[in-house]
Coordinates of N, CA and C in Angstrom, one line a residue:
X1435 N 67.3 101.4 131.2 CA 67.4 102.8 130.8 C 68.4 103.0 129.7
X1436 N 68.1 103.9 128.8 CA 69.1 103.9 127.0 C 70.0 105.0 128.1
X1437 N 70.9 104.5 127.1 CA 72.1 105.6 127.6 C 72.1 106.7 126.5
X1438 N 72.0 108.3 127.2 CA 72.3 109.3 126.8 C 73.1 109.6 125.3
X1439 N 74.4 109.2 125.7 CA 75.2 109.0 124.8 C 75.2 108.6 123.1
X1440 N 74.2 107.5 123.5 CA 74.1 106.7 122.1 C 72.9 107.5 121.4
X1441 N 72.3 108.4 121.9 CA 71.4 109.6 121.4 C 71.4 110.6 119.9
X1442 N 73.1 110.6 120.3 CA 73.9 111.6 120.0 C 74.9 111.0 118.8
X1443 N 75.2 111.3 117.4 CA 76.3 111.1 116.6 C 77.6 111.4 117.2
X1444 N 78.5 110.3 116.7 CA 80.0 110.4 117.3 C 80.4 111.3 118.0
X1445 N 80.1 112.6 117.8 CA 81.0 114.0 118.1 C 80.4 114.5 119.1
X1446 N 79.3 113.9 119.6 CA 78.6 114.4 120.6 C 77.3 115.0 120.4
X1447 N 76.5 116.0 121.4 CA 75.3 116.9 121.2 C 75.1 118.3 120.2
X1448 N 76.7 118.6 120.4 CA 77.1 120.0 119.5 C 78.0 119.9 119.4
X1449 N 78.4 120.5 117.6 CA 79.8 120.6 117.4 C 79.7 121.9 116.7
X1450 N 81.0 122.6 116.3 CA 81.3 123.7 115.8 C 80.9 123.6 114.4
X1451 N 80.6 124.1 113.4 CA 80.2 124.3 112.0 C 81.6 124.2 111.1
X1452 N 82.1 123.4 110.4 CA 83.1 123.4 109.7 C 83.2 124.5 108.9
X1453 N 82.4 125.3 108.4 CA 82.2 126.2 107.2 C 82.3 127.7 108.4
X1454 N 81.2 127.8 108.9 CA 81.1 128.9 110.1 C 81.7 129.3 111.4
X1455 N 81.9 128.5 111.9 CA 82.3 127.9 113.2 C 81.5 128.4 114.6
X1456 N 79.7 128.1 113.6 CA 78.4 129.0 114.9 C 78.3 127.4 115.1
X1457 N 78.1 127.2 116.3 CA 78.0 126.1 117.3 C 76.6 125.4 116.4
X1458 N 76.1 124.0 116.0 CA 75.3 123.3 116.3 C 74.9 122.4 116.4
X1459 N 73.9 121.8 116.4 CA 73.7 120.9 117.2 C 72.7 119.5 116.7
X1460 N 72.9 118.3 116.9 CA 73.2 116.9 116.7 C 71.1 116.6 116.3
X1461 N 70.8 116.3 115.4 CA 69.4 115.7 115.3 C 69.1 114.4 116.5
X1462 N 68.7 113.9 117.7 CA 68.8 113.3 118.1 C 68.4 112.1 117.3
X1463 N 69.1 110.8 117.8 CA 69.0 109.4 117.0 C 69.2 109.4 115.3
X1464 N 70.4 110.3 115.0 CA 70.5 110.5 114.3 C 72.3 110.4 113.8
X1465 N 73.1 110.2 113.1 CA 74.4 110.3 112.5 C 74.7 112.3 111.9
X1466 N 73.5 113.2 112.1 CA 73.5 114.3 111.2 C 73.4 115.4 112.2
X1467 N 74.1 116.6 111.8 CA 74.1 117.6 112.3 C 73.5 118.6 111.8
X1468 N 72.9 119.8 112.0 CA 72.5 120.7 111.2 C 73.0 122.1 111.6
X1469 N 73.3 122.6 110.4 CA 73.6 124.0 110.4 C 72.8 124.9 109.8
X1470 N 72.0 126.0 110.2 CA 71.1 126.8 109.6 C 71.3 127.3 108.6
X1471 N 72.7 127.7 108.2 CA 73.1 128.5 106.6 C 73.7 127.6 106.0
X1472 N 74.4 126.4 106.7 CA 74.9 125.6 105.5 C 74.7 124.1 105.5
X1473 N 73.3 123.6 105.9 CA 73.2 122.2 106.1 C 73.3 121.2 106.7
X1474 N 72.8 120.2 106.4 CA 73.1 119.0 107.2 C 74.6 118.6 106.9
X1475 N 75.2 117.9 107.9 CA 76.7 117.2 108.3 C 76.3 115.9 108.7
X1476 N 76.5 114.9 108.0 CA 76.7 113.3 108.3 C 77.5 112.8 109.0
X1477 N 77.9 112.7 110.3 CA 78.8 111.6 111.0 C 79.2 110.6 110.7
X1478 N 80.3 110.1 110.2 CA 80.4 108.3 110.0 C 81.5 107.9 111.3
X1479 N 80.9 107.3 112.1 CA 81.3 106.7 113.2 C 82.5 105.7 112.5
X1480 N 82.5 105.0 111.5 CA 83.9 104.4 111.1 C 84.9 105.0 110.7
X1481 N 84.5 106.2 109.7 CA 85.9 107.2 109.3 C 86.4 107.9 110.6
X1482 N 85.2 108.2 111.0 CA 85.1 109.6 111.9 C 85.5 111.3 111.2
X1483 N 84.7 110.7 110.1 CA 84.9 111.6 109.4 C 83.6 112.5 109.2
X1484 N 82.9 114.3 109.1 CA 82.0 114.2 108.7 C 82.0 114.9 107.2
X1485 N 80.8 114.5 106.9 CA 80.5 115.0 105.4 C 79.2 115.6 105.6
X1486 N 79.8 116.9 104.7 CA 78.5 117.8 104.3 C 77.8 117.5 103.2
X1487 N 76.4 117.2 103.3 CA 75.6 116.1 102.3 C 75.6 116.6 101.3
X1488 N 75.1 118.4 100.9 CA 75.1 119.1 100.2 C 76.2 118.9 98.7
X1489 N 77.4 119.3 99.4 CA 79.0 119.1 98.7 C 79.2 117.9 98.1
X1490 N 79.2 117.2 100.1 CA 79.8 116.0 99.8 C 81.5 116.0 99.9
X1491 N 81.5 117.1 100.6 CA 82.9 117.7 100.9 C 83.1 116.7 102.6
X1492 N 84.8 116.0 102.7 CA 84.4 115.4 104.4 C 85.6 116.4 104.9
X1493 N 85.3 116.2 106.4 CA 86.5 117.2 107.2 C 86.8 116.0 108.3
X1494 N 87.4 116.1 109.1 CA 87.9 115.6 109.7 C 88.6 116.1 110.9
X1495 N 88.7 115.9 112.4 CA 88.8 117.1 113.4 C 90.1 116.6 114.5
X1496 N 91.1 117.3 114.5 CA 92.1 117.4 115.0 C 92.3 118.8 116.1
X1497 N 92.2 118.2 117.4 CA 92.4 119.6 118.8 C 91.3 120.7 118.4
X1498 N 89.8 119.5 118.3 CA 88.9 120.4 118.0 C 89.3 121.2 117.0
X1499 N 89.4 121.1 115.6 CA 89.5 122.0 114.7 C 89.3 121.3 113.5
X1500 N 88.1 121.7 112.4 CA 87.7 120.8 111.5 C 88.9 121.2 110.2
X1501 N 89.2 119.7 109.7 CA 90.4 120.3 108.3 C 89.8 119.2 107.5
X1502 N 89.2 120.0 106.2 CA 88.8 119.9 105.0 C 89.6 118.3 104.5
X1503 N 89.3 117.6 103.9 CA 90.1 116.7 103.4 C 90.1 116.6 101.9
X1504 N 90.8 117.4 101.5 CA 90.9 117.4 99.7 C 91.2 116.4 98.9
X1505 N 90.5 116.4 97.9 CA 90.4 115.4 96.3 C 90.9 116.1 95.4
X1506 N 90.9 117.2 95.3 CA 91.2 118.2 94.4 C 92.9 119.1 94.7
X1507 N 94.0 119.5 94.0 CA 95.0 120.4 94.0 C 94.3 122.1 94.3
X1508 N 93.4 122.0 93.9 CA 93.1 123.6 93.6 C 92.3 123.6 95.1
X1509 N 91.9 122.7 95.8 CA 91.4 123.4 97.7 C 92.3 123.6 98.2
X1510 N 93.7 122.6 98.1 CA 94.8 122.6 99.4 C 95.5 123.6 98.6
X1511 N 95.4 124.4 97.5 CA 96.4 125.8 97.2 C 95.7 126.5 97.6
X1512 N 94.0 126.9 97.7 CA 93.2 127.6 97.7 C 94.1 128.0 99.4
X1513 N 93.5 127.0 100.3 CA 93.6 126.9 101.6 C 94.6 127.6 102.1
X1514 N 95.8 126.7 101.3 CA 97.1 127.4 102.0 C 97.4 128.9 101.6
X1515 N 97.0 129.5 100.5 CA 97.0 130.7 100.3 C 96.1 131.4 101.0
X1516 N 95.1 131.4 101.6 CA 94.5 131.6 102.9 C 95.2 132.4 104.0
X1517 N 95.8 131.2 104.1 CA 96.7 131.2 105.4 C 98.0 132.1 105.3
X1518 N 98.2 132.2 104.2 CA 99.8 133.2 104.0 C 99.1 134.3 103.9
X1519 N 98.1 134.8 103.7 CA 97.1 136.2 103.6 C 96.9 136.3 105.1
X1520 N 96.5 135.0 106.0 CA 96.1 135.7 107.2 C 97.4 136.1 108.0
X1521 N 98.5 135.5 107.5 CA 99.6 135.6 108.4 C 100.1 136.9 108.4
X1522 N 100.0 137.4 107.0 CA 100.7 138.4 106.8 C 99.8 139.5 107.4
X1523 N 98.4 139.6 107.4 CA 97.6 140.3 108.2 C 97.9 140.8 109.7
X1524 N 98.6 139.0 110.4 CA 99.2 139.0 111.5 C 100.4 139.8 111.8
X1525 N 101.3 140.0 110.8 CA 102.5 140.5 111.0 C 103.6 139.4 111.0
X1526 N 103.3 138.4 109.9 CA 104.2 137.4 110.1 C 104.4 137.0 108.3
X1527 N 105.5 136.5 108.0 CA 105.6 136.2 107.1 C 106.0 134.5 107.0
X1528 N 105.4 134.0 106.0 CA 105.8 132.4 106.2 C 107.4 132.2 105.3
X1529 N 108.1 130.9 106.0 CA 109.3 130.6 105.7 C 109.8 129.8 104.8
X1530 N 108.5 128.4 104.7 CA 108.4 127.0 104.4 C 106.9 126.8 105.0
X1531 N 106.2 125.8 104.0 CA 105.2 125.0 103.2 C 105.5 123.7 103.4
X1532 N 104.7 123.5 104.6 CA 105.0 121.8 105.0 C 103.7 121.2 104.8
X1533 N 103.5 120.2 103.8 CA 101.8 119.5 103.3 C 102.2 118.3 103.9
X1534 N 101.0 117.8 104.4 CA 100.8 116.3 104.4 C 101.8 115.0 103.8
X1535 N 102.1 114.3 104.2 CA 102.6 113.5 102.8 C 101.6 113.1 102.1
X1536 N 100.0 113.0 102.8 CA 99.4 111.8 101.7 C 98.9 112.7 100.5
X1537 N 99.4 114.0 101.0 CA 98.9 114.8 99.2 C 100.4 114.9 98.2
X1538 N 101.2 114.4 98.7 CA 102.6 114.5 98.2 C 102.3 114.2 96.2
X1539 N 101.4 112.7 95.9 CA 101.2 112.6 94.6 C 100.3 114.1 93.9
X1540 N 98.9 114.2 94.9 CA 98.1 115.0 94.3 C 98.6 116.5 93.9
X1541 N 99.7 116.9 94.7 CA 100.5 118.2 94.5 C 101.9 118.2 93.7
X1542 N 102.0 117.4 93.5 CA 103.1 116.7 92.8 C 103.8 118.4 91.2
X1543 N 102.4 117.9 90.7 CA 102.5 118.4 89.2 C 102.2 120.1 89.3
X1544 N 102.0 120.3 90.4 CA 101.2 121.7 90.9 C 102.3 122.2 91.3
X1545 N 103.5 122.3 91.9 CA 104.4 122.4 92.5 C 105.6 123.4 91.7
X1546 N 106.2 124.4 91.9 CA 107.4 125.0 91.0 C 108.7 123.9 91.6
X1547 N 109.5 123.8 90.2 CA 110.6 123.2 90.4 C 111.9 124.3 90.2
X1548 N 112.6 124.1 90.7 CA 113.7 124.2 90.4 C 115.4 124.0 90.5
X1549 N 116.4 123.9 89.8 CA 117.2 123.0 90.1 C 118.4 124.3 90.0
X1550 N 119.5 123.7 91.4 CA 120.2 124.6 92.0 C 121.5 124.6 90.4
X1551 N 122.0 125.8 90.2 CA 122.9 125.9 89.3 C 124.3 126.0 89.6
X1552 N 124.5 126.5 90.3 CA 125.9 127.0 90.9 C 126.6 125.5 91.4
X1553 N 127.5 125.4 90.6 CA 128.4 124.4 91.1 C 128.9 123.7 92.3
X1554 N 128.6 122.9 93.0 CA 129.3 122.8 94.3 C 128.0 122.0 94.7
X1555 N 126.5 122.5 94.2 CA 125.3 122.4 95.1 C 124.7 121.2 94.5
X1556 N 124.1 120.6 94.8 CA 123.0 119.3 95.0 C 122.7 119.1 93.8
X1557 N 122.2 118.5 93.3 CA 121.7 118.2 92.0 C 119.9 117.8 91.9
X1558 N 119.8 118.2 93.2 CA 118.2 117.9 93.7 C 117.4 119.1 93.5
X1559 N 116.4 118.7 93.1 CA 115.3 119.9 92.6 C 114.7 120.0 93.7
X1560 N 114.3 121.4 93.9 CA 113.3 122.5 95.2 C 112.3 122.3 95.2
X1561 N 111.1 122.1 95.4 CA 109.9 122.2 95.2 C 109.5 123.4 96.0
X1562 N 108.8 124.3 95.2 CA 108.3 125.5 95.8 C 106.7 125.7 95.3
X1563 N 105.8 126.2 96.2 CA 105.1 127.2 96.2 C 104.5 128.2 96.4
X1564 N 103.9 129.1 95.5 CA 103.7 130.9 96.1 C 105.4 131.3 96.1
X1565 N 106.3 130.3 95.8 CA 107.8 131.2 96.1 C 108.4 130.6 97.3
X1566 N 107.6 130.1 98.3 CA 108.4 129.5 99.5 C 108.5 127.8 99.2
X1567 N 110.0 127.3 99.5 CA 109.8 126.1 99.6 C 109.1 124.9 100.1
X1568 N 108.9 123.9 99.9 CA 107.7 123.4 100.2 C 108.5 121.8 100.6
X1569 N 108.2 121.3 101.6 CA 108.7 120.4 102.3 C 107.0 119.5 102.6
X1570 N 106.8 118.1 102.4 CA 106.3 117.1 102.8 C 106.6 116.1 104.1
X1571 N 105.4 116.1 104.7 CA 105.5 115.8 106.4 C 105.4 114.4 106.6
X1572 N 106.7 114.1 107.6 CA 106.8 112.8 108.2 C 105.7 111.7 107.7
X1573 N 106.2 110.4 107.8 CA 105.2 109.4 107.3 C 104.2 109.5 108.7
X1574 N 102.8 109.7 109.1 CA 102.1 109.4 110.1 C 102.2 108.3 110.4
X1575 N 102.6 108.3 112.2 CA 102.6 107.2 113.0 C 101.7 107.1 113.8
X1576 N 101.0 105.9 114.0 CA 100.1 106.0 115.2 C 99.0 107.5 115.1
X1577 N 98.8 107.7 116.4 CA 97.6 109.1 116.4 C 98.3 110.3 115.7
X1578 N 98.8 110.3 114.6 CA 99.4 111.7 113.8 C 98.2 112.8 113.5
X1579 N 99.2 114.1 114.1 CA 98.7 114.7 113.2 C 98.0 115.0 112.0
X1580 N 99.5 114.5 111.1 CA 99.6 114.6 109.6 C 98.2 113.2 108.9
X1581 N 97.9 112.9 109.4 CA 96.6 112.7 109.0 C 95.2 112.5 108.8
X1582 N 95.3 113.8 109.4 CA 94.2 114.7 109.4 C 94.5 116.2 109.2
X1583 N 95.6 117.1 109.7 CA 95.7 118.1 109.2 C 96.0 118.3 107.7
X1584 N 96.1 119.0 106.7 CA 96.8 119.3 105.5 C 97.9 120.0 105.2
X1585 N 98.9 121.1 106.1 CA 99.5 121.2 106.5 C 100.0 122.4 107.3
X1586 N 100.8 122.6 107.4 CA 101.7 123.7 108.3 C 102.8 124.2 107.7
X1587 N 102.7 126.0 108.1 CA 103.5 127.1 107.8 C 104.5 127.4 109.2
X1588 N 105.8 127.3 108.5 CA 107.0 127.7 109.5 C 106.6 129.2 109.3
X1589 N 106.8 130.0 109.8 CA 107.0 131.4 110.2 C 107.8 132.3 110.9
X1590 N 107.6 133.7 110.6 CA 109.0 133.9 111.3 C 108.0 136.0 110.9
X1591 N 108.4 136.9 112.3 CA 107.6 138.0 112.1 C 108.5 138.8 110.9
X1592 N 107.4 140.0 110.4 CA 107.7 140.6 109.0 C 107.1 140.7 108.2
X1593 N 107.4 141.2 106.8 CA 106.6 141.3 106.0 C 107.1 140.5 104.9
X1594 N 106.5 139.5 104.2 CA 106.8 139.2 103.3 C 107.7 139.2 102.2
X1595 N 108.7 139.0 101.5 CA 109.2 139.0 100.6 C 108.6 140.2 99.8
X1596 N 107.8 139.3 99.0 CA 107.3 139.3 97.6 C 105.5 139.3 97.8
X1597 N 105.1 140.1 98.7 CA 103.5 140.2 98.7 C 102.8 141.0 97.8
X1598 N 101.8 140.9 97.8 CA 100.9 139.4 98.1 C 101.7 137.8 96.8
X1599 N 101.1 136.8 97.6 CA 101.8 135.4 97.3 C 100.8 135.7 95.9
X1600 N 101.4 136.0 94.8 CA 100.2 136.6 93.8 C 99.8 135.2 92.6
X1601 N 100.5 134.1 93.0 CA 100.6 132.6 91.5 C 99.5 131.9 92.2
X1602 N 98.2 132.2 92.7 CA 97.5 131.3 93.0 C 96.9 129.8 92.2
X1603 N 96.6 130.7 91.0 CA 96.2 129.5 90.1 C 96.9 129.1 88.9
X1604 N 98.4 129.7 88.6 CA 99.4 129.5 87.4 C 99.5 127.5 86.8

């Protein structure tokens, strides 16, 4: 008797829609998923990564939650600017900009610098962006996080500084 299981691409019979997040559901004997408004999804059982065939965009799923895996500076500003819009929606303002380390090169040149003036202080340059400082996350160990998410907003309730975060594309 075939086992059930092996029916079904990596992630199972149904998974959430990366794009949507309307439930669907697995082509049997297949690696592919399909979504009515935005296509087939490819499973690769080695990455465990999937890709939207369309794009060709991959995501990757952490506590059930699909996160984009970017090639490009302009998705992971896009994204995180997202997220300071939703927060602030929430009643929260963000504090600090914590990325991945493995985008540390790709955000590199995208990044505001600035270097402290006042005498006494560091000689080390800030990295900021949208205005909040921007801090790069722990080397991943073992089953990390950080490599799969892209990152995280400290927060803290309120309104913003300086809203809206208005330098999206400077």
């Amino acid at each position: 008797m075939m086992d059930l299981a092996l029916q079904y691409p990596i992630f199972g019979p149904e998974i959430q829609c990366p794009h949507c997040r309307q439930t669907i559901a697995a082509l049997t004997l297949t690696d592919t998923y399909l979504c009515p408004r935005h296509g087939a999804f490819e499973a690769n059982p080695k990455s465990e990564e999937l890709v939207h065939l369309q794009s060709g965009r991959h995501w990757r799923r952490w506590d059930n939650e699909w996160y984009r895996q970017h090639t490009h500076p302009d998705g992971i500003r896009f994204e995180i600017h997202e997220a300071l819009d939703k927060l602030y929606t929430q009643g929260y303002r963000a504090t600090k900009v914590i990325i991945a380390r493995r985008y540390q090169e790709l955000m590199g040149g995208y990044l505001e610098r600035s270097t402290p003036w006042r005498s006494g202080q560091s000689e080390t340059t800030s990295a900021r962006l949208y205005g909040l400082p921007v801090e790069f996350s722990p080397e991943p160990v073992g089953e990390s996080c950080w490599e799969v998410i892209n990152f995280d907003l400290e927060k803290e309730p309120g309104v913003p500084v300086r809203y809206p975060y208005f330098r999206l594309f400077e």
